[in-house]
Amino acid sequence: MVKAFKYRIYPTPKQEQLLEQTLTTCRFLYNQSLANKKDTYKETKKSLSYVDLANILSENKNEYQLSVHSQVLQSTLKRLDTSFQNFFRRVREKKQGKKIKAGFPRFKSKNRYNSFCYPQSGFRLSNDCKRINLSKIGNIKLRYSRPTEGEIKTCIVLRDVDQWYIILTCQLEDKPYIFNN
């Protein structure tokens, strides 16, 4: 079972600038990869996979992308890949007669891209749980309102208007459910 815990973080002005820069870099990568997929399909009628996009990224990183943790960039490409998988799933459902819009993935504006994810590593809670260390950003003050349960798997950094949050996704042990008759 998976459970998510949301906490407010309080970055310093410099850390907030780094968080904004990371968001901008991820949004730029998402939009650039979407454009690459569209252009490649128009020219060759073949689609670029996640692996193709990841290879392009590793060969052509710019200075902004070098300042962001590599798994954050990879999760951005996974996000785009998931958007396409959902689009093709909705196209199939529409062919089967469901009345839904297929919704081709769109380019993201500043207001439509508000989070990035550390999928496996690059983050660590301090021992006293008053700070979280995000790779290439630093130790950020954290309001630890309730304890986490299970093993922490991912860390999503979320901007909500002018406040910042982290969402820690935890893997809990599956407990067998006992039915009472």
CSV table of C-alpha atoms in Angstrom, one decimal:
chain,number,residue,atom,x,y,z
A,1,MET,CA,0.0,0.0,0.0
A,2,VAL,CA,1.2,3.5,-0.8
A,3,LYS,CA,0.5,6.6,1.4
A,4,ALA,CA,1.5,10.2,0.8
A,5,PHE,CA,2.4,12.8,3.4
A,6,LYS,CA,2.4,16.5,2.5
A,7,TYR,CA,4.5,19.0,4.4
A,8,ARG,CA,5.1,22.8,4.1
A,9,ILE,CA,8.7,23.8,3.5
A,10,TYR,CA,10.3,27.2,4.1
A,11,PRO,CA,13.1,27.9,1.6
A,12,THR,CA,15.5,30.8,2.0
A,13,PRO,CA,15.3,33.4,-0.9
A,14,LYS,CA,18.4,31.7,-2.5
A,15,GLN,CA,16.8,28.3,-2.2
A,16,GLU,CA,13.5,29.6,-3.5
A,17,GLN,CA,15.4,30.9,-6.5
A,18,LEU,CA,17.0,27.5,-7.1
A,19,LEU,CA,13.5,25.8,-6.7
A,20,GLU,CA,12.1,28.2,-9.3
A,21,GLN,CA,15.1,27.6,-11.6
A,22,THR,CA,14.6,23.8,-11.3
A,23,LEU,CA,10.9,24.2,-12.2
A,24,THR,CA,11.7,26.3,-15.2
A,25,THR,CA,14.4,23.8,-16.4
A,26,CYS,CA,12.0,20.9,-16.0
A,27,ARG,CA,9.2,22.8,-17.9
A,28,PHE,CA,11.6,23.8,-20.6
A,29,LEU,CA,12.8,20.1,-21.0
A,30,TYR,CA,9.1,18.9,-21.1
A,31,ASN,CA,8.2,21.4,-23.8
A,32,GLN,CA,11.4,20.8,-25.8
A,33,SER,CA,10.9,17.0,-25.6
A,34,LEU,CA,7.3,17.4,-26.7
A,35,ALA,CA,8.4,19.5,-29.7
A,36,ASN,CA,11.0,16.8,-30.6
A,37,LYS,CA,8.4,14.1,-30.5
A,38,LYS,CA,6.0,16.1,-32.7
A,39,ASP,CA,8.7,17.1,-35.2
A,40,THR,CA,10.2,13.6,-35.4
A,41,TYR,CA,6.8,12.1,-36.0
A,42,LYS,CA,6.0,14.7,-38.8
A,43,GLU,CA,9.3,14.0,-40.5
A,44,THR,CA,9.7,10.2,-40.1
A,45,LYS,CA,6.2,8.9,-39.0
A,46,LYS,CA,8.1,7.3,-36.1
A,47,SER,CA,7.6,8.2,-32.4
A,48,LEU,CA,10.4,8.9,-30.0
A,49,SER,CA,10.3,6.7,-26.9
A,50,TYR,CA,11.3,7.6,-23.3
A,51,VAL,CA,14.6,5.9,-23.9
A,52,ASP,CA,15.3,7.9,-27.1
A,53,LEU,CA,14.5,11.1,-25.2
A,54,ALA,CA,16.7,10.1,-22.3
A,55,ASN,CA,19.6,9.4,-24.7
A,56,ILE,CA,19.1,12.8,-26.3
A,57,LEU,CA,19.1,14.5,-22.9
A,58,SER,CA,22.3,12.7,-21.7
A,59,GLU,CA,24.1,13.8,-24.9
A,60,ASN,CA,22.9,17.4,-25.0
A,61,LYS,CA,22.6,18.8,-21.5
A,62,ASN,CA,22.8,22.5,-21.2
A,63,GLU,CA,24.2,24.4,-18.2
A,64,TYR,CA,20.8,24.7,-16.6
A,65,GLN,CA,20.1,21.0,-16.9
A,66,LEU,CA,23.5,20.3,-15.4
A,67,SER,CA,22.5,22.2,-12.3
A,68,VAL,CA,19.5,19.9,-11.7
A,69,HIS,CA,19.6,16.4,-10.2
A,70,SER,CA,19.6,13.9,-13.1
A,71,GLN,CA,16.7,11.8,-11.8
A,72,VAL,CA,14.5,14.9,-11.6
A,73,LEU,CA,15.1,15.4,-15.4
A,74,GLN,CA,14.4,11.8,-16.0
A,75,SER,CA,11.2,12.0,-14.1
A,76,THR,CA,10.2,14.9,-16.3
A,77,LEU,CA,10.7,12.7,-19.4
A,78,LYS,CA,8.6,10.0,-17.7
A,79,ARG,CA,5.9,12.5,-17.1
A,80,LEU,CA,5.8,13.3,-20.8
A,81,ASP,CA,5.8,9.6,-21.7
A,82,THR,CA,2.9,9.0,-19.3
A,83,SER,CA,1.0,11.9,-21.0
A,84,PHE,CA,1.3,10.1,-24.3
A,85,GLN,CA,0.4,6.8,-22.9
A,86,ASN,CA,-2.8,8.3,-21.4
A,87,PHE,CA,-3.5,10.0,-24.7
A,88,PHE,CA,-3.3,6.8,-26.7
A,89,ARG,CA,-5.4,5.0,-24.1
A,90,ARG,CA,-8.1,7.6,-24.5
A,91,VAL,CA,-7.9,7.3,-28.3
A,92,ARG,CA,-8.5,3.6,-28.0
A,93,GLU,CA,-11.4,4.1,-25.6
A,94,LYS,CA,-13.0,6.7,-28.0
A,95,LYS,CA,-12.8,4.1,-30.8
A,96,GLN,CA,-14.6,1.7,-28.6
A,97,GLY,CA,-17.5,4.1,-28.3
A,98,LYS,CA,-16.8,6.1,-25.1
A,99,LYS,CA,-17.7,9.8,-25.3
A,100,ILE,CA,-14.4,11.3,-24.1
A,101,LYS,CA,-11.9,13.7,-25.5
A,102,ALA,CA,-8.5,12.3,-26.4
A,103,GLY,CA,-6.6,15.3,-25.2
A,104,PHE,CA,-3.2,15.4,-27.0
A,105,PRO,CA,-0.4,16.5,-24.6
A,106,ARG,CA,0.1,20.2,-24.5
A,107,PHE,CA,3.0,22.6,-24.0
A,108,LYS,CA,3.2,23.8,-20.4
A,109,SER,CA,3.1,27.4,-19.5
A,110,LYS,CA,4.6,28.7,-16.2
A,111,ASN,CA,1.2,28.4,-14.6
A,112,ARG,CA,0.6,24.8,-15.7
A,113,TYR,CA,3.9,23.3,-14.4
A,114,ASN,CA,4.2,23.5,-10.6
A,115,SER,CA,6.0,20.4,-9.4
A,116,PHE,CA,9.0,18.2,-9.9
A,117,CYS,CA,9.9,14.8,-8.5
A,118,TYR,CA,12.9,13.1,-6.9
A,119,PRO,CA,11.9,9.5,-7.8
A,120,GLN,CA,14.4,7.4,-5.9
A,121,SER,CA,17.2,9.5,-4.4
A,122,GLY,CA,18.5,13.0,-4.1
A,123,PHE,CA,16.5,13.8,-1.0
A,124,ARG,CA,16.9,13.0,2.7
A,125,LEU,CA,15.2,14.0,5.9
A,126,SER,CA,17.4,15.2,8.7
A,127,ASN,CA,17.5,13.1,11.9
A,128,ASP,CA,15.4,15.5,13.8
A,129,CYS,CA,13.0,15.9,10.8
A,130,LYS,CA,13.2,19.7,10.9
A,131,ARG,CA,15.0,19.9,7.5
A,132,ILE,CA,15.0,18.1,4.2
A,133,ASN,CA,18.1,18.0,2.0
A,134,LEU,CA,17.3,18.3,-1.7
A,135,SER,CA,20.2,17.5,-4.0
A,136,LYS,CA,21.7,20.6,-5.7
A,137,ILE,CA,19.3,22.9,-3.7
A,138,GLY,CA,20.3,22.4,-0.1
A,139,ASN,CA,18.8,21.9,3.4
A,140,ILE,CA,15.3,23.4,3.6
A,141,LYS,CA,13.4,24.1,6.8
A,142,LEU,CA,10.4,21.7,7.1
A,143,ARG,CA,7.2,21.8,9.1
A,144,TYR,CA,7.0,18.2,10.1
A,145,SER,CA,3.4,18.1,11.3
A,146,ARG,CA,3.0,14.3,11.5
A,147,PRO,CA,5.4,11.3,11.3
A,148,THR,CA,5.8,9.4,8.1
A,149,GLU,CA,4.9,5.7,8.0
A,150,GLY,CA,6.8,3.0,6.1
A,151,GLU,CA,9.7,3.5,3.7
A,152,ILE,CA,9.9,6.8,1.8
A,153,LYS,CA,10.1,6.2,-1.9
A,154,THR,CA,9.6,9.5,-3.7
A,155,CYS,CA,9.7,13.2,-2.9
A,156,ILE,CA,7.6,15.6,-5.0
A,157,VAL,CA,8.3,19.4,-4.6
A,158,LEU,CA,5.2,21.4,-5.2
A,159,ARG,CA,4.7,25.2,-5.7
A,160,ASP,CA,1.2,26.3,-4.7
A,161,VAL,CA,0.8,30.1,-5.5
A,162,ASP,CA,3.6,31.5,-3.3
A,163,GLN,CA,4.1,28.6,-0.9
A,164,TRP,CA,6.2,25.5,-1.3
A,165,TYR,CA,5.4,21.9,-0.2
A,166,ILE,CA,6.9,18.5,-0.4
A,167,ILE,CA,4.9,15.3,-0.8
A,168,LEU,CA,6.7,12.2,0.5
A,169,THR,CA,5.3,9.0,-0.9
A,170,CYS,CA,5.8,6.0,1.4
A,171,GLN,CA,5.5,2.3,0.8
A,172,LEU,CA,3.6,0.6,3.7
A,173,GLU,CA,3.6,-3.1,4.5
A,174,ASP,CA,0.6,-4.9,3.1
A,175,LYS,CA,-1.4,-6.2,6.1
A,176,PRO,CA,-3.7,-9.1,5.4
A,177,TYR,CA,-7.3,-8.1,5.8
A,178,ILE,CA,-9.3,-10.4,8.0
A,179,PHE,CA,-13.0,-10.8,7.3
A,180,ASN,CA,-15.2,-11.3,10.4
A,181,ASN,CA,-18.2,-13.6,9.8
